[in-house]
């Protein structure tokens, strides 16, 4: 099978999108978690750093949804 690639002059690096969700505090306190928020933040930071260091992307966009966001 053939792969369509387009003209070489049109090639460009894309954007990597990271979505990290960490909810530690819930309306019902019995559901609260201790590390969800901090784990999501650490995951987002680590993935941002690793994806940035690859040099494969023009930029890395990170969105975090934490607790009451």
Tab-separated table of C-alpha atoms in Angstrom:
chain	number	residue	atom	x	y	z
A	1	UNK	CA	0.000	0.000	0.000
A	2	UNK	CA	1.161	3.524	-0.757
A	3	UNK	CA	1.548	6.299	1.782
A	4	UNK	CA	0.571	9.813	0.688
A	5	UNK	CA	3.042	12.357	1.998
A	6	UNK	CA	2.682	15.619	0.074
A	7	UNK	CA	5.414	17.897	-1.227
A	8	UNK	CA	8.666	17.937	0.765
A	9	UNK	CA	8.571	21.736	1.008
A	10	UNK	CA	5.243	21.575	2.820
A	11	UNK	CA	6.459	19.336	5.610
A	12	UNK	CA	6.347	20.779	9.095
A	13	UNK	CA	6.450	19.570	12.642
A	14	UNK	CA	3.118	19.280	14.371
A	15	UNK	CA	1.925	20.069	17.846
A	16	UNK	CA	1.707	17.429	20.565
A	17	UNK	CA	-1.315	17.803	22.832
A	18	UNK	CA	-1.267	16.405	26.368
A	19	UNK	CA	-4.368	16.259	28.546
A	20	UNK	CA	-3.815	15.309	32.188
A	21	UNK	CA	-6.763	15.000	34.563
A	22	UNK	CA	-6.374	14.710	38.324
A	23	UNK	CA	-9.280	15.023	40.728
A	24	UNK	CA	-8.387	14.616	44.392
A	25	UNK	CA	-11.314	16.473	45.988
A	26	UNK	CA	-14.885	15.386	45.460
A	27	UNK	CA	-18.201	16.775	46.688
A	28	UNK	CA	-18.568	13.614	48.773
A	29	UNK	CA	-15.489	13.545	51.020
A	30	UNK	CA	-15.555	9.740	51.118
A	31	UNK	CA	-14.379	9.730	47.481
A	32	UNK	CA	-11.378	12.036	48.026
A	33	UNK	CA	-8.009	10.781	46.773
A	34	UNK	CA	-4.584	11.711	48.086
A	35	UNK	CA	-2.397	11.809	44.981
A	36	UNK	CA	-4.576	12.202	41.875
A	37	UNK	CA	-3.851	15.908	41.436
A	38	UNK	CA	-0.108	15.667	42.084
A	39	UNK	CA	0.178	12.549	39.886
A	40	UNK	CA	-1.543	14.348	36.989
A	41	UNK	CA	0.755	17.363	37.387
A	42	UNK	CA	3.873	15.174	37.506
A	43	UNK	CA	2.678	13.151	34.510
A	44	UNK	CA	2.003	16.307	32.479
A	45	UNK	CA	5.412	17.789	33.315
A	46	UNK	CA	7.269	14.573	32.530
A	47	UNK	CA	5.462	14.029	29.245
A	48	UNK	CA	6.020	17.657	28.243
A	49	UNK	CA	9.748	17.360	28.919
A	50	UNK	CA	10.126	14.031	27.094
A	51	UNK	CA	8.095	15.068	24.062
A	52	UNK	CA	9.965	18.385	23.858
A	53	UNK	CA	13.331	16.649	23.999
A	54	UNK	CA	12.475	14.406	21.024
A	55	UNK	CA	12.583	17.326	18.637
A	56	UNK	CA	9.689	15.811	16.662
A	57	UNK	CA	7.179	18.529	17.516
A	58	UNK	CA	7.123	22.264	16.915
A	59	UNK	CA	5.560	22.675	20.335
A	60	UNK	CA	3.974	20.689	23.136
A	61	UNK	CA	0.678	21.981	24.510
A	62	UNK	CA	-0.271	20.755	27.982
A	63	UNK	CA	-3.741	21.099	29.463
A	64	UNK	CA	-4.403	20.013	33.029
A	65	UNK	CA	-7.808	19.623	34.595
A	66	UNK	CA	-7.351	19.572	38.347
A	67	UNK	CA	-9.946	19.380	41.091
A	68	UNK	CA	-12.451	22.218	40.653
A	69	UNK	CA	-11.140	23.292	37.215
